[in-house]
CSV table of C-alpha atoms in Angstrom, one decimal:
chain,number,residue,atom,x,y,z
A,1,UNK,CA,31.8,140.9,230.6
A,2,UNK,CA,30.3,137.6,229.5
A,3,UNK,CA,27.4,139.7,228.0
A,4,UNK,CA,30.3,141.9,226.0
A,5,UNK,CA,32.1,139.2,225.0
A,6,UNK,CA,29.3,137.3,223.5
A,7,UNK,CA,28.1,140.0,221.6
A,8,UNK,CA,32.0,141.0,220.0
A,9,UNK,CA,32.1,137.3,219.3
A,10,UNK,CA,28.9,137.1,217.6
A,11,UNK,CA,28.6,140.8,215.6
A,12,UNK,CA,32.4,139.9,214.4
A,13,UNK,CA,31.3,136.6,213.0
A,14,UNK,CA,28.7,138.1,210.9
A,15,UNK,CA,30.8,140.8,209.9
A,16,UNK,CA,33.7,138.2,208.6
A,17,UNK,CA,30.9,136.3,207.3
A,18,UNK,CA,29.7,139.4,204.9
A,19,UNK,CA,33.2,141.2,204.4
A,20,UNK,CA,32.3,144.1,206.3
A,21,UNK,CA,34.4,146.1,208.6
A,22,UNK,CA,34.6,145.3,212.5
A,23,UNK,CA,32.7,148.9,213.6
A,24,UNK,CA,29.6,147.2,213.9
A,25,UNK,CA,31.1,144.3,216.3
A,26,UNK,CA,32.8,148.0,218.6
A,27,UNK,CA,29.7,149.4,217.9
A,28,UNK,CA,27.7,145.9,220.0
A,29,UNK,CA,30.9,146.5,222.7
A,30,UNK,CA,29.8,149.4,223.7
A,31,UNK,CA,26.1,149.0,223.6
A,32,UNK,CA,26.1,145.7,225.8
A,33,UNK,CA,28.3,147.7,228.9
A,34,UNK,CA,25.9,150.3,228.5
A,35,UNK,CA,22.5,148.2,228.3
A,36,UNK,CA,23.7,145.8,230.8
A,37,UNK,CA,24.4,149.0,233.3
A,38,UNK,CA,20.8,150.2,232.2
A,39,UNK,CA,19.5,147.2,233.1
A,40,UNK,CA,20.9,147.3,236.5
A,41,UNK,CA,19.6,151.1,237.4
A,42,UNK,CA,16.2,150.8,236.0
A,43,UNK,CA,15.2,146.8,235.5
A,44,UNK,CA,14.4,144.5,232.6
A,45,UNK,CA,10.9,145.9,232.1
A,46,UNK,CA,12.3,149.1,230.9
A,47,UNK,CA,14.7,148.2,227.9
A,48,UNK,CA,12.7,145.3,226.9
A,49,UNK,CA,9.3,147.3,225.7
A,50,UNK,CA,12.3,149.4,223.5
A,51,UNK,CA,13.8,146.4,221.6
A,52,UNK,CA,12.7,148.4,218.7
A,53,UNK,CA,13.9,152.1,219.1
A,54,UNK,CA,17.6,150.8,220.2
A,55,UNK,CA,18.3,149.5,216.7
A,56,UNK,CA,16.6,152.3,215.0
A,57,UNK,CA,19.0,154.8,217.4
A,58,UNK,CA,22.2,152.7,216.7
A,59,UNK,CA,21.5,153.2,212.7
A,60,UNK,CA,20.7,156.7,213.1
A,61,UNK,CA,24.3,156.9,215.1
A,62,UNK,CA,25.8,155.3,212.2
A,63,UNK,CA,24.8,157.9,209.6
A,64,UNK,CA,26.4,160.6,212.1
A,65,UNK,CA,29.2,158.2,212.1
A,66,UNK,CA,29.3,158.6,208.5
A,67,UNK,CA,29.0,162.2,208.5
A,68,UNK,CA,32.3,162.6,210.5
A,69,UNK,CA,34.2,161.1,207.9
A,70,UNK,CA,32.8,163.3,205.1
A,71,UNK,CA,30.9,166.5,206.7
A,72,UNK,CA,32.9,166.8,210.3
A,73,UNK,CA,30.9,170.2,210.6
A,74,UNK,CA,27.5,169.2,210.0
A,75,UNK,CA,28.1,165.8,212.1
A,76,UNK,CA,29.5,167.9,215.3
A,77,UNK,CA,26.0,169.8,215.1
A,78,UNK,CA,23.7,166.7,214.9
A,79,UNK,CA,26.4,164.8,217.9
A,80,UNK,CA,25.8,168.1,220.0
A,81,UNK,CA,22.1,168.6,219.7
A,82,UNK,CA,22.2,164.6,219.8
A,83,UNK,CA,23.4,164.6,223.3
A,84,UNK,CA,21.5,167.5,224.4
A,85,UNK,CA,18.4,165.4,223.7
A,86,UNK,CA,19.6,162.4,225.9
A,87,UNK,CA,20.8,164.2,229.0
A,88,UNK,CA,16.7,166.2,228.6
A,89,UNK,CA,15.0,162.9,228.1
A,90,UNK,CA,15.9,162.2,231.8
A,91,UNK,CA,12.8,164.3,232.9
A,92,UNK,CA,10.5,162.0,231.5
A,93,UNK,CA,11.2,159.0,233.6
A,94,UNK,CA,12.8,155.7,233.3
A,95,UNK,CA,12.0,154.3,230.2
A,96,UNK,CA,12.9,157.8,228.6
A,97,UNK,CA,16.1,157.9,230.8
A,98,UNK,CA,17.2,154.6,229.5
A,99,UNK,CA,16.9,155.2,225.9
A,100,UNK,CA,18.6,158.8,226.4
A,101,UNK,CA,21.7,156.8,228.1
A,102,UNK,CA,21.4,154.5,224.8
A,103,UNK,CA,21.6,157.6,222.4
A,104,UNK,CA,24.8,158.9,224.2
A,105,UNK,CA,26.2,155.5,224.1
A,106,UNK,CA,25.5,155.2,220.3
A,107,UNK,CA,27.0,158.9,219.8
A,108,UNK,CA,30.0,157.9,221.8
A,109,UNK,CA,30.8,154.9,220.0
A,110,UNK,CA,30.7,156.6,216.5
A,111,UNK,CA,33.0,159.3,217.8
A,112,UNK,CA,36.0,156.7,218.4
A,113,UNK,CA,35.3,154.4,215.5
A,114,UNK,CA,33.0,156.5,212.9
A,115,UNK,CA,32.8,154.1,210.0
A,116,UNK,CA,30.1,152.1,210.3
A,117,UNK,CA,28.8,152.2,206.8
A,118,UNK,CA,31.4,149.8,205.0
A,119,UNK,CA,30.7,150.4,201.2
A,120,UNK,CA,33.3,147.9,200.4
A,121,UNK,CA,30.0,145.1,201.9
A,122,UNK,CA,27.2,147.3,200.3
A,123,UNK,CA,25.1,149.6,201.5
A,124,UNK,CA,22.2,147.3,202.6
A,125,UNK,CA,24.4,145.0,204.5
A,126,UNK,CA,26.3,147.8,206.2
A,127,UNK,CA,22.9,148.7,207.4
A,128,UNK,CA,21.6,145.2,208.6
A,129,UNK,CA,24.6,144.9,210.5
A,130,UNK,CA,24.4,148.0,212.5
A,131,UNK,CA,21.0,146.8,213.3
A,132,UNK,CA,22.0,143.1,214.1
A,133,UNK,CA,24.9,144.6,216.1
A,134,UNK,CA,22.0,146.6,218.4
A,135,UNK,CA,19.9,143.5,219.0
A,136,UNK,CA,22.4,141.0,219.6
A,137,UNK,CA,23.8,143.6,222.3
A,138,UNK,CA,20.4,143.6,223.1
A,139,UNK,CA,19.8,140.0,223.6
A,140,UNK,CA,23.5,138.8,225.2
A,141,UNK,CA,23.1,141.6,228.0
A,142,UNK,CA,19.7,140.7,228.8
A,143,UNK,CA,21.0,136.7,229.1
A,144,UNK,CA,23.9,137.8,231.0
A,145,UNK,CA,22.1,140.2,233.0
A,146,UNK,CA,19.2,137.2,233.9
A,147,UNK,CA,22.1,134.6,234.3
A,148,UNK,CA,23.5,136.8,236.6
A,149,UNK,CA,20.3,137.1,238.6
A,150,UNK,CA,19.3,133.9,239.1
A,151,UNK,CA,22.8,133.2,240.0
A,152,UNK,CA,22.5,136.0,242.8
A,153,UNK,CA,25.3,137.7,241.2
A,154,UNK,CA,23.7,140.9,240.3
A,155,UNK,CA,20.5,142.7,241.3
A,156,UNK,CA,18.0,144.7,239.2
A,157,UNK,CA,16.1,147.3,239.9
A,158,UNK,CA,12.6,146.4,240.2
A,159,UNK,CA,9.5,148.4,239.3
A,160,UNK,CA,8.9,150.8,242.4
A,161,UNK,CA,6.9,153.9,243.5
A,162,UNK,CA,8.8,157.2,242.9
A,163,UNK,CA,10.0,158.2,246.5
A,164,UNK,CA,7.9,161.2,247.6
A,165,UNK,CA,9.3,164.8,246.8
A,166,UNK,CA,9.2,167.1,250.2
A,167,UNK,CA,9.8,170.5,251.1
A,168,UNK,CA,9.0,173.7,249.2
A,169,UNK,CA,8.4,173.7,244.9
A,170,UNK,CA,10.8,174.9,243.2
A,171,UNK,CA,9.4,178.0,241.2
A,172,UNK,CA,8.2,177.7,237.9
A,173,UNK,CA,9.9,180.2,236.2
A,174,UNK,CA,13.2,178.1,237.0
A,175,UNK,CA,14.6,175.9,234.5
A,176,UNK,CA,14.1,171.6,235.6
A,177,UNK,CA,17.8,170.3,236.5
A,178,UNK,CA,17.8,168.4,233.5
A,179,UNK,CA,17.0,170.6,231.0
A,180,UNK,CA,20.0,172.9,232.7
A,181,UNK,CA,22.0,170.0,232.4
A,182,UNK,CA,21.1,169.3,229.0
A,183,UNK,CA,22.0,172.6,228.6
A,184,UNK,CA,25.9,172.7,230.1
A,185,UNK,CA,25.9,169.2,227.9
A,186,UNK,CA,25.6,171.4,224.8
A,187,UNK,CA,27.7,174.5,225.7
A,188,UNK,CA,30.4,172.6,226.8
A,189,UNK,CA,30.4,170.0,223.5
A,190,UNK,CA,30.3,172.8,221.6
A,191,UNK,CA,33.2,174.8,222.5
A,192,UNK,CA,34.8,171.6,222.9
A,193,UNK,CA,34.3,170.8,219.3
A,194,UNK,CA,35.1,174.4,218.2
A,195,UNK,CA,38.3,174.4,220.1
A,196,UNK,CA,39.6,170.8,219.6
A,197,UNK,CA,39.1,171.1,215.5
A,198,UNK,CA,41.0,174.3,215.6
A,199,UNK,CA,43.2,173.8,217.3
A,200,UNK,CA,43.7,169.9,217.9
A,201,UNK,CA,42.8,168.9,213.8
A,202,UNK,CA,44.7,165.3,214.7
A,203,UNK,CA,43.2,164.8,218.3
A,204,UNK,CA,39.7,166.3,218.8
A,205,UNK,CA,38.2,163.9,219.5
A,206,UNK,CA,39.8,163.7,222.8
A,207,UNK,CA,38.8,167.1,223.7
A,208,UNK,CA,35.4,166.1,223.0
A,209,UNK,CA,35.4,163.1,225.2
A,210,UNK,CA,36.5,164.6,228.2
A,211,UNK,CA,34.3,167.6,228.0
A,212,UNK,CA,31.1,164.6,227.8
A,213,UNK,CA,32.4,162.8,230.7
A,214,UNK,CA,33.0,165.4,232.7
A,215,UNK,CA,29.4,167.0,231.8
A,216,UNK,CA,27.6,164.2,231.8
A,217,UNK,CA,25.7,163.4,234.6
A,218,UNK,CA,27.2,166.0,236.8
A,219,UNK,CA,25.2,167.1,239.3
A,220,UNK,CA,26.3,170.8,240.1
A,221,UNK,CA,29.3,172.4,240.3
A,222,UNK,CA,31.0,170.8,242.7
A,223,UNK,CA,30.0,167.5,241.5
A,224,UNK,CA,31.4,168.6,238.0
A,225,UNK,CA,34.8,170.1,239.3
A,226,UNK,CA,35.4,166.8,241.3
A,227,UNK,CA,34.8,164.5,238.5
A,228,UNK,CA,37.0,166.9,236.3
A,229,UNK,CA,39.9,165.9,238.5
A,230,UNK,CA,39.4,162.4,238.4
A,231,UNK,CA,39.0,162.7,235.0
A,232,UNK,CA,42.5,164.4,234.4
A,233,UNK,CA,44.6,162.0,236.8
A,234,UNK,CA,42.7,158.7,235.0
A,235,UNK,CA,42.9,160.2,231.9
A,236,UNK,CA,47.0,161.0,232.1
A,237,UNK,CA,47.6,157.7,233.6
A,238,UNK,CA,45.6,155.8,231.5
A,239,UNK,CA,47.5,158.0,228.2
A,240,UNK,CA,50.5,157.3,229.5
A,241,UNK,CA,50.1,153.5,229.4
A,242,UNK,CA,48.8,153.6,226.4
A,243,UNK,CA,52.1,155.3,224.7
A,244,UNK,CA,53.6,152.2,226.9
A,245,UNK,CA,52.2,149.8,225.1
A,246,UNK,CA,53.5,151.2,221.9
A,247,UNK,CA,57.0,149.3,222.6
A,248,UNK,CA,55.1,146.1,223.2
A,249,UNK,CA,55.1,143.9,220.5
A,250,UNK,CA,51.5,142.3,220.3
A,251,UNK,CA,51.8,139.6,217.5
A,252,UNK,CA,48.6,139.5,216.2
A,253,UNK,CA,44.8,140.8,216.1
A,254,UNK,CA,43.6,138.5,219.0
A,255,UNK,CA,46.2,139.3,221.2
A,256,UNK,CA,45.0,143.1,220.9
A,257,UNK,CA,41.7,142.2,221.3
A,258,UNK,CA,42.3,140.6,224.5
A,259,UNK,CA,44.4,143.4,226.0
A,260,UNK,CA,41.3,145.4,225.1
A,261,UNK,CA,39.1,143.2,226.8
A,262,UNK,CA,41.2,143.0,229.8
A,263,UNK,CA,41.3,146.3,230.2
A,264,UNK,CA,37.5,146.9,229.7
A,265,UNK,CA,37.3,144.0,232.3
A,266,UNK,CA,39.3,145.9,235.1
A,267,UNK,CA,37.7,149.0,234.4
A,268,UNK,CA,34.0,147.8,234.6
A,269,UNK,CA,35.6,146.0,238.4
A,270,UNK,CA,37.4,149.1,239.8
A,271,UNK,CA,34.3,151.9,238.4
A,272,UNK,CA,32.4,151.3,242.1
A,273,UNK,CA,35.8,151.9,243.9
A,274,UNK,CA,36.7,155.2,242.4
A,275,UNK,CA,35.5,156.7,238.6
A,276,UNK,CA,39.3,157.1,238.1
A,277,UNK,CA,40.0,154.1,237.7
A,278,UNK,CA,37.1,154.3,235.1
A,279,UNK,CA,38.6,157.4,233.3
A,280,UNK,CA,42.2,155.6,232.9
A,281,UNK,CA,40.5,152.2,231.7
A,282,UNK,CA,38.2,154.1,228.8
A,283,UNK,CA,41.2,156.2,228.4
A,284,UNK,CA,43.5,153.8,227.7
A,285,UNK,CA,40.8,151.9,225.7
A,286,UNK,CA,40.2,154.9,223.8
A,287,UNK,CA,43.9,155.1,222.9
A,288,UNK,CA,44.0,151.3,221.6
A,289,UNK,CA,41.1,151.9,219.0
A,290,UNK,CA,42.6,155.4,218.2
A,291,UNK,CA,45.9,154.1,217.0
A,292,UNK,CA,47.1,150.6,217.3
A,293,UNK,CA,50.4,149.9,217.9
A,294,UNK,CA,51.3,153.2,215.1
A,295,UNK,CA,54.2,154.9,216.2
A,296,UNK,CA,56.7,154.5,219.1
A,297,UNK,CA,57.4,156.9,221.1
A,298,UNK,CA,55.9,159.6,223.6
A,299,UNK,CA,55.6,162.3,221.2
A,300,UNK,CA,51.6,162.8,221.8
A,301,UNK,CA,51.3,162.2,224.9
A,302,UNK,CA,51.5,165.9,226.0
A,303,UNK,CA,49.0,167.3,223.1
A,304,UNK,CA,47.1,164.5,224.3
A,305,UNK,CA,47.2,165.3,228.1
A,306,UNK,CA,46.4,168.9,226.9
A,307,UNK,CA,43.6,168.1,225.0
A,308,UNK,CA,41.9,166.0,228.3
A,309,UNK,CA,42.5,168.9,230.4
A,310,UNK,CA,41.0,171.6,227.7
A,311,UNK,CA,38.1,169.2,227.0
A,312,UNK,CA,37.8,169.2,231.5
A,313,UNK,CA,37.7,172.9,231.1
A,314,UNK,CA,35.1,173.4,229.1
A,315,UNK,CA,32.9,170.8,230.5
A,316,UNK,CA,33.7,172.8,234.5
A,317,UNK,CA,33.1,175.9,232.7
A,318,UNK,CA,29.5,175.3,231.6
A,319,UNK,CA,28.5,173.7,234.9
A,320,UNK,CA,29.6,176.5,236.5
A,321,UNK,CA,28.5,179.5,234.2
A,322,UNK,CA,25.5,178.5,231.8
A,323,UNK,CA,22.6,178.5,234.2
A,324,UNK,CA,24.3,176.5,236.9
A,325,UNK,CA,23.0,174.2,239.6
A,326,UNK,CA,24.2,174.9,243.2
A,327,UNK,CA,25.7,172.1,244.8
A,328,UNK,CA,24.3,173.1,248.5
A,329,UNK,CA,20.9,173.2,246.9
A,330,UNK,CA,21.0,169.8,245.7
A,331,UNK,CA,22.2,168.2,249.1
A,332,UNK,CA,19.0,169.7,250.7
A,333,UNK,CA,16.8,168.6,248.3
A,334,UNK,CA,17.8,164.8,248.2
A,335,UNK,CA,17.8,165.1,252.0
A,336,UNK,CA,15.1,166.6,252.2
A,337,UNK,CA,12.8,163.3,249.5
A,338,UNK,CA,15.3,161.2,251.8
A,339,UNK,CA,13.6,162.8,255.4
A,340,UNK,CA,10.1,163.0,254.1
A,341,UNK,CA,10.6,159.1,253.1
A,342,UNK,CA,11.9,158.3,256.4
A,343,UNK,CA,9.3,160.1,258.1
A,344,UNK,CA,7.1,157.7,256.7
A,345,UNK,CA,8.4,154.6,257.6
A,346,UNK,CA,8.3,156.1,261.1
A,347,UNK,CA,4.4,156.4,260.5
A,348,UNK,CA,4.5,152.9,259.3
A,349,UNK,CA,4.2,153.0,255.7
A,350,UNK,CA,6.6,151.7,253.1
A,351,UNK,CA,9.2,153.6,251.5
A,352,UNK,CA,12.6,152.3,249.0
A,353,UNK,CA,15.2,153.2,251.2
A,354,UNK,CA,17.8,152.6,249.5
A,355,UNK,CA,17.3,154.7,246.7
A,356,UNK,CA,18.1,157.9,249.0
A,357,UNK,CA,21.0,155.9,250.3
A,358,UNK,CA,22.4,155.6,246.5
A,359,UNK,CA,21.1,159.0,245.6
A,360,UNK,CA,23.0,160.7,248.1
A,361,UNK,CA,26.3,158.6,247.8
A,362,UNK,CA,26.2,159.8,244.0
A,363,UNK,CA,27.0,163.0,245.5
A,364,UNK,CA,28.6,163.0,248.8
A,365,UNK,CA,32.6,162.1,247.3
A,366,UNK,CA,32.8,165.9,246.4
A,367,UNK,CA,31.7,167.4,249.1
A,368,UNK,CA,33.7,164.8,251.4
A,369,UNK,CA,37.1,166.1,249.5
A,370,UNK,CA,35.7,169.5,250.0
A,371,UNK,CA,35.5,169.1,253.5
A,372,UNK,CA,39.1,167.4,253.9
A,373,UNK,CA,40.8,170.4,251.7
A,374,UNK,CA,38.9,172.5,254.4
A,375,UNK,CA,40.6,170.0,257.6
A,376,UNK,CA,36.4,169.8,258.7
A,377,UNK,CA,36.6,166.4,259.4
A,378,UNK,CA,33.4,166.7,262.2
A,379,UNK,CA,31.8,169.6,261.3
A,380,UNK,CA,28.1,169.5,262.1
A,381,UNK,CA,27.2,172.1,259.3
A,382,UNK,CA,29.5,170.2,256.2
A,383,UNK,CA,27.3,169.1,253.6
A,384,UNK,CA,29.5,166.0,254.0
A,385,UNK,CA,28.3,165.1,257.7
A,386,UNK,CA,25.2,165.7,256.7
A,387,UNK,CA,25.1,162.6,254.3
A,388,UNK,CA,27.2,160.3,256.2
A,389,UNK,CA,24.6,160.8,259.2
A,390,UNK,CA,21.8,160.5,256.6
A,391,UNK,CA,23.6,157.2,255.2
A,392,UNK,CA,23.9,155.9,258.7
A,393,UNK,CA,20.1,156.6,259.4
A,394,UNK,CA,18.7,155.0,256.4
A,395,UNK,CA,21.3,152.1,256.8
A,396,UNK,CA,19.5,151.8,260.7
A,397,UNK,CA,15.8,152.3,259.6
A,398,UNK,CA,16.1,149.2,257.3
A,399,UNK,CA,17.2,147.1,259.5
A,400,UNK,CA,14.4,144.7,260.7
A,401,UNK,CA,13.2,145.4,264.3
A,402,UNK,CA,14.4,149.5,264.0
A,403,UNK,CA,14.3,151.7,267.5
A,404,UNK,CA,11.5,154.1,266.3
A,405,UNK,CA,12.0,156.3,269.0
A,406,UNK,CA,16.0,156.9,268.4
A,407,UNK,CA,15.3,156.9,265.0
A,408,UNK,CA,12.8,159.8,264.8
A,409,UNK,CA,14.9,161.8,267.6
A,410,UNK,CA,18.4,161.3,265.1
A,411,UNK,CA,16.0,162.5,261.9
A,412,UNK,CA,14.5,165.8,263.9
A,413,UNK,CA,18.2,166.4,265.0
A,414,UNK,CA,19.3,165.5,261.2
A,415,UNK,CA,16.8,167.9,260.1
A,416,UNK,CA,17.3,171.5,262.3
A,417,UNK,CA,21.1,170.8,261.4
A,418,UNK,CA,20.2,170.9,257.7
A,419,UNK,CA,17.3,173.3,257.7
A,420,UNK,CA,17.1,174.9,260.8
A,421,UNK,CA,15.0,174.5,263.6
A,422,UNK,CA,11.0,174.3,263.1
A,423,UNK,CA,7.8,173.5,264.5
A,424,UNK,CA,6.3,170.5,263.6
């Protein structure tokens, strides 16, 4: 937050200063939270050899932003393709990955406030503050990021050797995952755009926002479906307080500024306890830049619910039907890189651990609901038990002084549950 606030505070300044609008200073908002998070998953070293591209993808954003205001058509097709791109650009490692996650940011944020080009400043300035607005978020989340380090606040992810695939190639006829994914990301944004300006003309783009949250980054179906839910119940509580706030009488711009930032603070706490939370916060968020204290009364919350639960639909109907990824198949495979890493350490070489442990807990809250809805709460052949048993492995294999010999009888028993039983 001390990252995001600094770069508001200073993008705003310059934009008072030229007599610009405040998109640019939204525009640095959203770019810090997601640079700082980027920082976190993949370490300073990646970001920092892009200080260049970021501003040149935050103008490039802009015009799209400007093309939503005057050519909604032609902008939906560049947005589309747009995020396409950033969900592919995962298959080319971490640098790649980050700037993909900073082209979907920069998409994002010109879909709530697409105006970033303030002719009333002049063209030229319009366009040097979209580019200072990219660099300051570059520069405060970077600080805060460091500060935070030092401090022993946060941890970044260092430089490391890609854990070691196992098991059998897929075939190479087969789509990669995330060019499927990149795939879904497109069906589902179109039809959500297709639908939401037909049918929604006054509140598309909230059809379009949930169908990208729940598409992005889901990692097959039942991945998808779960984060549609959590989705719908954040999303309807997080509506419903913003239509609340319509009968509170905020007296001026800084006191709606801080409720904003209050509520981007609490949703950037609660996002590791559940993505709900998440989903009501950006909700809610989403609601304030939207429409600020215009109107009072209730009267679109249920187009509004209904657009978040069409937007859901489409992004769980391409998961599921435009060349799908089977959940099952991607529990064996991350416990399969996670056994062949832990096999391994059991031959005494040195493997990041705790990469599987997050990789598979990115996963394993679907497949734990599925196995509640089922009343499975011990079953040796749930998906579920099969990462919690994993988790407690990994969580035993890096402690210190490990029991070699319980450890490698636990990962054979781990492994005939999961694949059968084999010769070694």
């Amino acid at each position: 937050m001390a990252g995001t606030l600094a770069s508001f505070l200073l993008t705003y300044a310059l934009c008072v200063r030229f007599g610009a609008n405040n998109s640019p200073a939204i525009l640095s908002v959203v770019l810090s939270v997601g640079l700082t998070r980027s920082l976190q998953q993949h370490g300073f070293h990646v970001l920092w050899r892009r200080i260049v591209t970021i501003p040149v993808i935050a103008l490039g954003g802009a015009l799209v932003g400007a093309l939503f205001l005057h050519l909604p058509a032609i902008a939906a097709i560049v947005f589309v393709l747009g995020m396409g791109a950033s969900v592919a650009l995962r298959r080319y490692g971490r640098s790649a990955s980050a700037i993909g996650g900073v082209i979907a940011l920069t998409l994002m944020a010109m879909l709530i406030v697409p105006a970033p080009i303030d002719r009333a400043a002049g063209v030229p300035v319009a366009i040097a503050l979209v580019i200072a607005a990219a660099i300051i978020a570059q520069l405060c989340s970077w600080a805060a990021a460091f500060a935070g380090k030092l401090a022993g606040w946060t941890t970044t992810v260092e430089a490391s050797r890609p854990p070691r695939k196992t098991g059998a190639p897929e075939p190479t006829r087969r789509l990669a995952a995330t060019d499927r994914m990149a795939l879904q990301m497109i069906v589902a944004l179109a039809f959500a755009f297709g639908i939401g300006m037909t049918a929604f003309r006054m509140h598309w783009p909230w059809v379009v926002l949930s169908a990208f949250i729940v598409t992005s980054g889901a990692i097959g179906r039942a991945d998808a479906l779960y984060k549609a839910l959590l989705r719908i119940g954040g999303a309807i509580f997080g509506t419903l307080v913003a239509e609340s706030l319509r009968f509170v009488h905020i007296a001026n711009s800084t006191e709606y500024a801080m409720v904003m930032f209050a509520v981007l603070f609490f949703g950037m706490w609660l996002r590791p306890i559940n993505y709900a939370y998440w989903a009501a916060c950006t909700t809610l968020l989403f609601g304030l830049v939207l429409d600020p204290q215009s109107g009072s009364s209730f009267s679109v919350f249920g187009i509004r619910v209904l657009c978040i639960v069409v937007g859901a639909v489409c992004g769980v109907a391409a998961t599921w039907f435009v060349v799908p990824i089977r959940s099952s198949h991607v529990v064996k495979r991350r416990l399969a890189d996670a056994m062949g890493d832990m096999r391994d350490v059991l031959s005494g070489e040195k493997r990041d651990l705790h990469h599987h442990t997050n990789q598979l807990e990115r996963i394993a809250p679907a497949w734990r609901l599925h196995r509640a809805t089922l009343g499975q709460r011990e079953s040796h052949a749930h998906p579920a038990t099969w990462i919690e048993r994993a988790h407690a492995l990994l969580e035993h294999m890096r402690t210190p002084e490990f029991d070699r010999r319980q450890a490698g009888s636990d990962l054979k028993r781990l492994r005939n549950d999961v694949f059968g039983e084999r010769r070694d």
